Coordinates of C-alpha atoms and ligand atoms in Angstrom, one line a residue:
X175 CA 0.0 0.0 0.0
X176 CA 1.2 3.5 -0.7
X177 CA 1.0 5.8 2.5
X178 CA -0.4 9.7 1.3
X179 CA 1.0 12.7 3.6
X180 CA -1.5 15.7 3.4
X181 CA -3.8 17.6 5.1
X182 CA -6.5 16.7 3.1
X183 CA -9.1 16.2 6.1
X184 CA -12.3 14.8 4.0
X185 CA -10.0 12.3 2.5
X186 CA -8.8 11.0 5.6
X187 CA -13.0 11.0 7.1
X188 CA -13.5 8.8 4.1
X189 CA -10.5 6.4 4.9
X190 CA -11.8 6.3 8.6
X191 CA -15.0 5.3 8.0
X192 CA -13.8 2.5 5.6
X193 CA -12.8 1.2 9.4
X194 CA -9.3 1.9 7.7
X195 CA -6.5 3.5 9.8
X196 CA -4.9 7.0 9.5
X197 CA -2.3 8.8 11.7
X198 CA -3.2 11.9 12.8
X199 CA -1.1 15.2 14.2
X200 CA -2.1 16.3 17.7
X201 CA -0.5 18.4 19.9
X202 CA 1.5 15.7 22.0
X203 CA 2.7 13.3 19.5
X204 CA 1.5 12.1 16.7
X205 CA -1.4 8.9 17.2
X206 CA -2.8 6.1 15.1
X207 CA -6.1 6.2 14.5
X208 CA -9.0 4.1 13.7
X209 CA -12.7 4.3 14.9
X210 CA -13.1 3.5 18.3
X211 CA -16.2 2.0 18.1
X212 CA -15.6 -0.7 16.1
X213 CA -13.4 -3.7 16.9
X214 CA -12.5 -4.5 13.4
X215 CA -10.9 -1.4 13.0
X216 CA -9.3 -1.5 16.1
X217 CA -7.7 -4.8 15.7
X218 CA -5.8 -3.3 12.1
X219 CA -4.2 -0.4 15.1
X220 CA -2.4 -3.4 16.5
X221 CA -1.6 -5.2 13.7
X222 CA 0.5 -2.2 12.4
X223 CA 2.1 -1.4 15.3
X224 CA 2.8 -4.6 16.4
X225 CA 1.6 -4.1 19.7
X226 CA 0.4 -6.3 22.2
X227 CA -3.6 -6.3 22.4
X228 CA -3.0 -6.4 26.4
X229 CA -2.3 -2.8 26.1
X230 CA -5.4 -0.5 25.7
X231 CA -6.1 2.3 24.0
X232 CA -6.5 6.2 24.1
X233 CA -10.0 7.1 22.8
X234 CA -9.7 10.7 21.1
X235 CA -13.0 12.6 21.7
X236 CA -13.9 16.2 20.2
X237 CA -14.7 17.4 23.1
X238 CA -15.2 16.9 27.3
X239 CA -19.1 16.7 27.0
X240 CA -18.9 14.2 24.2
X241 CA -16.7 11.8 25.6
X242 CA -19.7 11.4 28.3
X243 CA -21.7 9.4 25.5
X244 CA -18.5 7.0 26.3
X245 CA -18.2 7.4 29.8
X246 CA -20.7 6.8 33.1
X247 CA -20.2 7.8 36.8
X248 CA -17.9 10.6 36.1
X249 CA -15.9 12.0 39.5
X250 CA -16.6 15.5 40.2
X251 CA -12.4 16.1 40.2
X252 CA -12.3 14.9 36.7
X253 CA -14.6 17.5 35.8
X254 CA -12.8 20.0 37.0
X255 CA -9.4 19.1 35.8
X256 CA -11.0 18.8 32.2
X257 CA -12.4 22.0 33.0
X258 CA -8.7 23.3 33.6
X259 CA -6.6 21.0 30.6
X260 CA -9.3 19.5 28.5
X261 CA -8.4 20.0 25.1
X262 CA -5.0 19.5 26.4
X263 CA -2.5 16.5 27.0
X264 CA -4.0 15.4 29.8
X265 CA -5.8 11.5 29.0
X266 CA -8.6 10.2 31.7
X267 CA -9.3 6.5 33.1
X268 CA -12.8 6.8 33.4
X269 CA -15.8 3.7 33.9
X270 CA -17.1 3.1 30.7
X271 CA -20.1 2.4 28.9
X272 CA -21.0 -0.8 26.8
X273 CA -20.4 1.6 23.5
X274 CA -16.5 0.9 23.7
X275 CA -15.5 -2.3 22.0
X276 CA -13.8 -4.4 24.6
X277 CA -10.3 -4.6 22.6
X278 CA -10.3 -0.5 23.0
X279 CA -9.9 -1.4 26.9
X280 CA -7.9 -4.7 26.7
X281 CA -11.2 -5.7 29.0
X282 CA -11.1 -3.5 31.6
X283 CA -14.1 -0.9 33.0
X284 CA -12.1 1.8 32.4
X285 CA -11.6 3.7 29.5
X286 CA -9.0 6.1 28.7
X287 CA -10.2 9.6 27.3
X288 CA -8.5 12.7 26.0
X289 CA -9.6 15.5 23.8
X290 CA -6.4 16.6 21.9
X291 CA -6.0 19.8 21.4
X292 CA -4.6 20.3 17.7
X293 CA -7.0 22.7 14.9
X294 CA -6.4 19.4 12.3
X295 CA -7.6 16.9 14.8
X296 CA -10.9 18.9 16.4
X297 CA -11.8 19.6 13.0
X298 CA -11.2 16.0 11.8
X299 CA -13.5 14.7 15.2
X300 CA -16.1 17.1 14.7
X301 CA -16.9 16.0 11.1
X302 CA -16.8 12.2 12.4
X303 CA -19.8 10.4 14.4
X304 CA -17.7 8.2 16.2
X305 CA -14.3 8.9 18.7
X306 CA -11.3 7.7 17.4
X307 CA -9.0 5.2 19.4
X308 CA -5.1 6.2 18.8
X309 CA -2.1 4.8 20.3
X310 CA 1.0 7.0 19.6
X311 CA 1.9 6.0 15.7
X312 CA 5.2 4.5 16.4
X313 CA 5.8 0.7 15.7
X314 CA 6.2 -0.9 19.8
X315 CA 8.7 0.3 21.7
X316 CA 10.3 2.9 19.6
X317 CA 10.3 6.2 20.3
X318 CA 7.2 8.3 19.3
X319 CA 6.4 10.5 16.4
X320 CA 6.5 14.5 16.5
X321 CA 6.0 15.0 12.8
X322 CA 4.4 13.6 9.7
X323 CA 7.9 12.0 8.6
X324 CA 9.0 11.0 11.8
X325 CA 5.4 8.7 11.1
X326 CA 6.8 7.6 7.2
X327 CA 9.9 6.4 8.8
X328 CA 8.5 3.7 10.3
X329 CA 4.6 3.0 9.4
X330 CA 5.2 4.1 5.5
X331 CA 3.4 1.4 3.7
X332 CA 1.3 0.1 6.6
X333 CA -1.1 3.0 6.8
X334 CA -3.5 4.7 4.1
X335 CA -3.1 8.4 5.0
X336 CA -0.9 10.8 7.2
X337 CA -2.5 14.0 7.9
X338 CA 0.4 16.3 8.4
X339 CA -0.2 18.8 11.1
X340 CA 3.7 20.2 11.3
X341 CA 5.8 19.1 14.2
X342 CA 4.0 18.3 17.7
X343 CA 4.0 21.6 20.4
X344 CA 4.3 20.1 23.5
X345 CA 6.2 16.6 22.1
X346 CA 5.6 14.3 24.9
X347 CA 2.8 12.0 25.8
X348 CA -0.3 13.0 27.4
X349 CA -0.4 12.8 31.7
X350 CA -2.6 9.8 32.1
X351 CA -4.8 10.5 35.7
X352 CA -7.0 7.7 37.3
X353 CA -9.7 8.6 40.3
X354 CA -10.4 6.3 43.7
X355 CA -13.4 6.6 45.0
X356 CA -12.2 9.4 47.8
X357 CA -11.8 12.0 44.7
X358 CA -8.0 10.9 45.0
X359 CA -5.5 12.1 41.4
X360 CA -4.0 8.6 40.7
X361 CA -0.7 9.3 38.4
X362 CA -0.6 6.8 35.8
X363 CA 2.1 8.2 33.6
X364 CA 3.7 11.7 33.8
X365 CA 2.8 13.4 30.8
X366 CA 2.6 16.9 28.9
X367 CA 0.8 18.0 31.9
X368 CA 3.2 19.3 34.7
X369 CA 2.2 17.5 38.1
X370 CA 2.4 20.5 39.9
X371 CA -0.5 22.2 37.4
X372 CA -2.7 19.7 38.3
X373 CA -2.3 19.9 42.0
X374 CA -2.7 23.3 41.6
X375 CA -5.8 23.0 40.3
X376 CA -7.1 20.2 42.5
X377 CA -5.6 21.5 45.8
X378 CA -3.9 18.3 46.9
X379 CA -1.2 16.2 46.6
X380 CA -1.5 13.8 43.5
X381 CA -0.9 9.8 44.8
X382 CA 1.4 7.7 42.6
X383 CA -0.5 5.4 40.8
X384 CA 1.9 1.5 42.0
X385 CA 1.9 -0.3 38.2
X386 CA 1.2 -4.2 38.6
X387 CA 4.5 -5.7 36.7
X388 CA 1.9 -8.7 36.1
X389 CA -0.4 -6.4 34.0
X390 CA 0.7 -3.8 32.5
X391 CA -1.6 -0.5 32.6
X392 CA 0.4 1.8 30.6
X393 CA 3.4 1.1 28.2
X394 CA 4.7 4.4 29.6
X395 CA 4.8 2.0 33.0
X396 CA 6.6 -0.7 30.8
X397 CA 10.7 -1.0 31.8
X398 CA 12.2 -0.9 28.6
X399 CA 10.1 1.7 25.9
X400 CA 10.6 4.8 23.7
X401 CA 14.0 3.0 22.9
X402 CA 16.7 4.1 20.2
X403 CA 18.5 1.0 18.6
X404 CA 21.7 2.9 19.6
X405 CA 22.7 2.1 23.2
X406 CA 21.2 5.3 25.2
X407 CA 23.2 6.0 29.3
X408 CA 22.1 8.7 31.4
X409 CA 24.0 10.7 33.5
X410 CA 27.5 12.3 34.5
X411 CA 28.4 13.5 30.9
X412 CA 32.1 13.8 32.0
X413 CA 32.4 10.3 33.8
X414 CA 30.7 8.7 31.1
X415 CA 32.5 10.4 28.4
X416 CA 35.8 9.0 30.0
X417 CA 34.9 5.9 30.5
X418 CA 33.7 5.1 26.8
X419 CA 36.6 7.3 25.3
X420 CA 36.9 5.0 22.6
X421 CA 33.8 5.2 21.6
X422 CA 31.7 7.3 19.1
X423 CA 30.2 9.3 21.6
X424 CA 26.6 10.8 20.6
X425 CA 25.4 13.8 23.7
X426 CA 22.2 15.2 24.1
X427 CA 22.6 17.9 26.9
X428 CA 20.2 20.4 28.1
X429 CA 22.1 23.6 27.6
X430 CA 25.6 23.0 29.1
X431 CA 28.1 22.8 25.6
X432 CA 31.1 20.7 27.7
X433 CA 34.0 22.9 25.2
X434 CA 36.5 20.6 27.3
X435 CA 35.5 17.4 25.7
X436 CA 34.8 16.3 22.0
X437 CA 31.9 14.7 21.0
X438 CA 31.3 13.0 17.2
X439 CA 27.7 14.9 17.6
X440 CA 26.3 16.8 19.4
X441 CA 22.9 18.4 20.6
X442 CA 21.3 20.8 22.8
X443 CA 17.7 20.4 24.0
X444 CA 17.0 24.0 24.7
X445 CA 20.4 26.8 24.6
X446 CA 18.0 28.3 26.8
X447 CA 17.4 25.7 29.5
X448 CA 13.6 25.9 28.8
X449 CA 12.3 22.4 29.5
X450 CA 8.9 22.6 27.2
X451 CA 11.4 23.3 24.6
X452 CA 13.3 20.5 25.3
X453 CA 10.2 19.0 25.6
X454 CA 9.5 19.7 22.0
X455 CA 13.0 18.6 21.1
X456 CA 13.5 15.4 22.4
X457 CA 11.8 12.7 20.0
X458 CA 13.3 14.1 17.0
X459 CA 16.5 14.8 18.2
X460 CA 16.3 11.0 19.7
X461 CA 15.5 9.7 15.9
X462 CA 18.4 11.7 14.9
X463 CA 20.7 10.5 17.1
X464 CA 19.3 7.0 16.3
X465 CA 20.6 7.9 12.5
X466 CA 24.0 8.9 13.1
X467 CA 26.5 6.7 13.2
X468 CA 27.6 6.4 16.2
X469 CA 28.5 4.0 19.4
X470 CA 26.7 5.4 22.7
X471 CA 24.1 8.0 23.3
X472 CA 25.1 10.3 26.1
X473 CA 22.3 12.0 27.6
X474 CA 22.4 14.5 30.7
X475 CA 19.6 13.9 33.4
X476 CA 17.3 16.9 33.6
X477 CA 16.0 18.9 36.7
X478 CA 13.3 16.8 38.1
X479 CA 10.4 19.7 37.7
X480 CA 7.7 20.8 36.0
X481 CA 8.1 18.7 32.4
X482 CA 11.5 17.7 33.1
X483 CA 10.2 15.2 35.3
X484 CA 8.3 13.9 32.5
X485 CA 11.4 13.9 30.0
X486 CA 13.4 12.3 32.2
X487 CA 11.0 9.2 32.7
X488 CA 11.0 8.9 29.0
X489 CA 15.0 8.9 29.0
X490 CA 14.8 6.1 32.1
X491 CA 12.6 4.2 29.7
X492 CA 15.0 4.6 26.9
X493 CA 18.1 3.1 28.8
X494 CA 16.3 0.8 30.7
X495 CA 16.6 -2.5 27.8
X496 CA 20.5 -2.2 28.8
X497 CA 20.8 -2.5 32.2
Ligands
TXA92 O1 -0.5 11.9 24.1 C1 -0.9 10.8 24.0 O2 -1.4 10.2 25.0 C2 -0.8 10.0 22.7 C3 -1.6 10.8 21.7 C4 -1.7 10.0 20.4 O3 -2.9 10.9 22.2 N1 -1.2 8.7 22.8 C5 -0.4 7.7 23.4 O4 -0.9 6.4 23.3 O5 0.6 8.0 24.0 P1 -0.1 5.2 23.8 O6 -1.0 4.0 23.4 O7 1.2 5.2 23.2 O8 -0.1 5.3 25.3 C6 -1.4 5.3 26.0 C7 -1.3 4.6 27.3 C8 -0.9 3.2 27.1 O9 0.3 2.9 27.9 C9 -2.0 2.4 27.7 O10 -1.6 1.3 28.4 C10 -2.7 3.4 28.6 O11 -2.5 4.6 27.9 N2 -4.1 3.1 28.7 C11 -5.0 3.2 27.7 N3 -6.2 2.8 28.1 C12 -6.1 2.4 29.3 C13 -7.0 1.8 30.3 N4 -8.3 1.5 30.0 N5 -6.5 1.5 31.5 C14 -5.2 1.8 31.8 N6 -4.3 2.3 31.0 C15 -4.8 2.6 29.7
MG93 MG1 3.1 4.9 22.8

């Protein structure tokens, strides 16, 4: 099959109601999308990626009051923090109702909702009479997509349409947020969403959410994921750098150039020290990286704030296969 990049949005409408699947731009990373409501378009979502049909799915709805068609028993502090981030990168575990497809879930009660907040995408969901279920578009394990041609690279081929929406603004995965039954925040996976903006809103602490190694909830809560093929180590930047001296050294550092000590490549998340920058940064320079010929990927840990925190669980992840 030959994979179309556009922004033709009636095209990809028609290719979606086919129960065919499409990738779509949003404001996080890009997502693979298929109607939500039907299990035999679904299924194609994991074919393509390869993914595991344990692992459930995001359901993308145009907006917070439609996703209740979807949804039942709805906590009052959901409402309010959709009130605060919703559109926004911010995905909720919510009780559903018998109109999502079990496979959407991987069988559980809960569903996961979240309205992205991209022009391309609200346009696309407001013309459609169904939600659309979308992992990120990246084949298992590999590291997202923050543009159109980050999603050719590896689902060229396996996919009828990319609707180009330029590169992603906030470049990380949505915060996925659970509720108990004491209008508790559960943290599923830290996200585009800064944890402190949400307890902000909420006025309390948000609890950790403890992932069951036996089942896993999120693939953010998987060991080894958003993996380069290159060998990727976090850390000291001038330990590490001497003890691999004879290697090809690739860094990725947040602003600090290190004149002292010469790299075969080299590049800086934000010059700045601006973390949603670096944010925005880190996929593609992660891909790029990936590209080079080189041994190691260096990688300097970031503060542990705001979405820092978030970049450096993705960078955990990404070392993790090696240890
Ligand atoms: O920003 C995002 O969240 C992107 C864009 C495309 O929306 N999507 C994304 O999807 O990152 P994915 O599949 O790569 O990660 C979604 C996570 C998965 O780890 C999955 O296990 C978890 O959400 N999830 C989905 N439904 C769930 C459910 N019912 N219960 C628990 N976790 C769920
Ligand atoms: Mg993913």
């Amino acid at each position: 099959m030959e994979t179309i990049v556009g922004t033709n949005i009636s095209k990809v409408k028609e290719i979606l109601e086919q129960n065919l699947l499409a990738a779509i731009p949003t404001e996080t990373v890009y997502g693979l999308a298929a109607n939500a409501l039907k299990p035999e378009a679904v299924v194609k979502i994991f074919e393509a990626k390869n993914r595991p049909q344990f692992n459930p799915l995001i359901v993308h709805c145009k907006s917070w009051a439609s996703a209740m068609d979807y949804t039942q028993d709805v906590p009052t502090i959901a409402h309010q923090l959709a009130e605060h981030f919703s559109p926004g990168a911010i995905t909720f575990l919510l009780p559903k109702k018998n109109t999502i497809p079990d496979i959407v879930t991987a069988g559980s009660d809960l569903v996961a909702i979240r309205i992205p907040n991209h022009p391309m995408a609200l346009a696309l969901l407001s013309q459609l009479d169904f939600p659309l279920a979308a992992p990120s578009a990246n084949p298992f394990g590999y590291i997202s997509p923050t543009s159109a041609t980050h999603v050719l690279d590896s689902l060229g081929g396996k996919i009828e349409y990319i609707l180009d929406g330029g590169n992603a603004q906030i470049g990380l995965e949505s915060t996925i947020v659970g509720f108990d039954e004491r209008e508790n925040v559960l943290l599923h996976r830290v996200g585009g969403v800064a944890i402190e903006d949400i307890e902000q809103v909420i006025g309390k602490k948000v609890i950790f959410a403890q992932p069951n190694p036996d089942k896993p909830q999120s693939s953010g809560q998987l060991k080894s994921h958003y993996a380069p093929h290159t060998d990727l180590l976090i850390g000291d930047i001038v330990a590490l750098y001497q003890q691999f001296s004879d290697k090809k050294i690739g860094l990725m550092s947040l602003s600090d150039s290190y004149p002292q000590l010469n790299f075969a490549h080299h590049l800086l998340l934000s010059p700045s020290g601006d973390l949603a920058e670096a944010a925005q940064n880190l996929f593609s320079f992660l891909r790029q990286l990936d590209e080079w010929n080189i041994d190691i990927i260096l990688v300097e840990r970031l503060p542990n704030e705001g979405l820092g925190r978030a970049i450096n669980d993705r960078l955990n992840r990404a070392q993790a296969i090696y240890k």
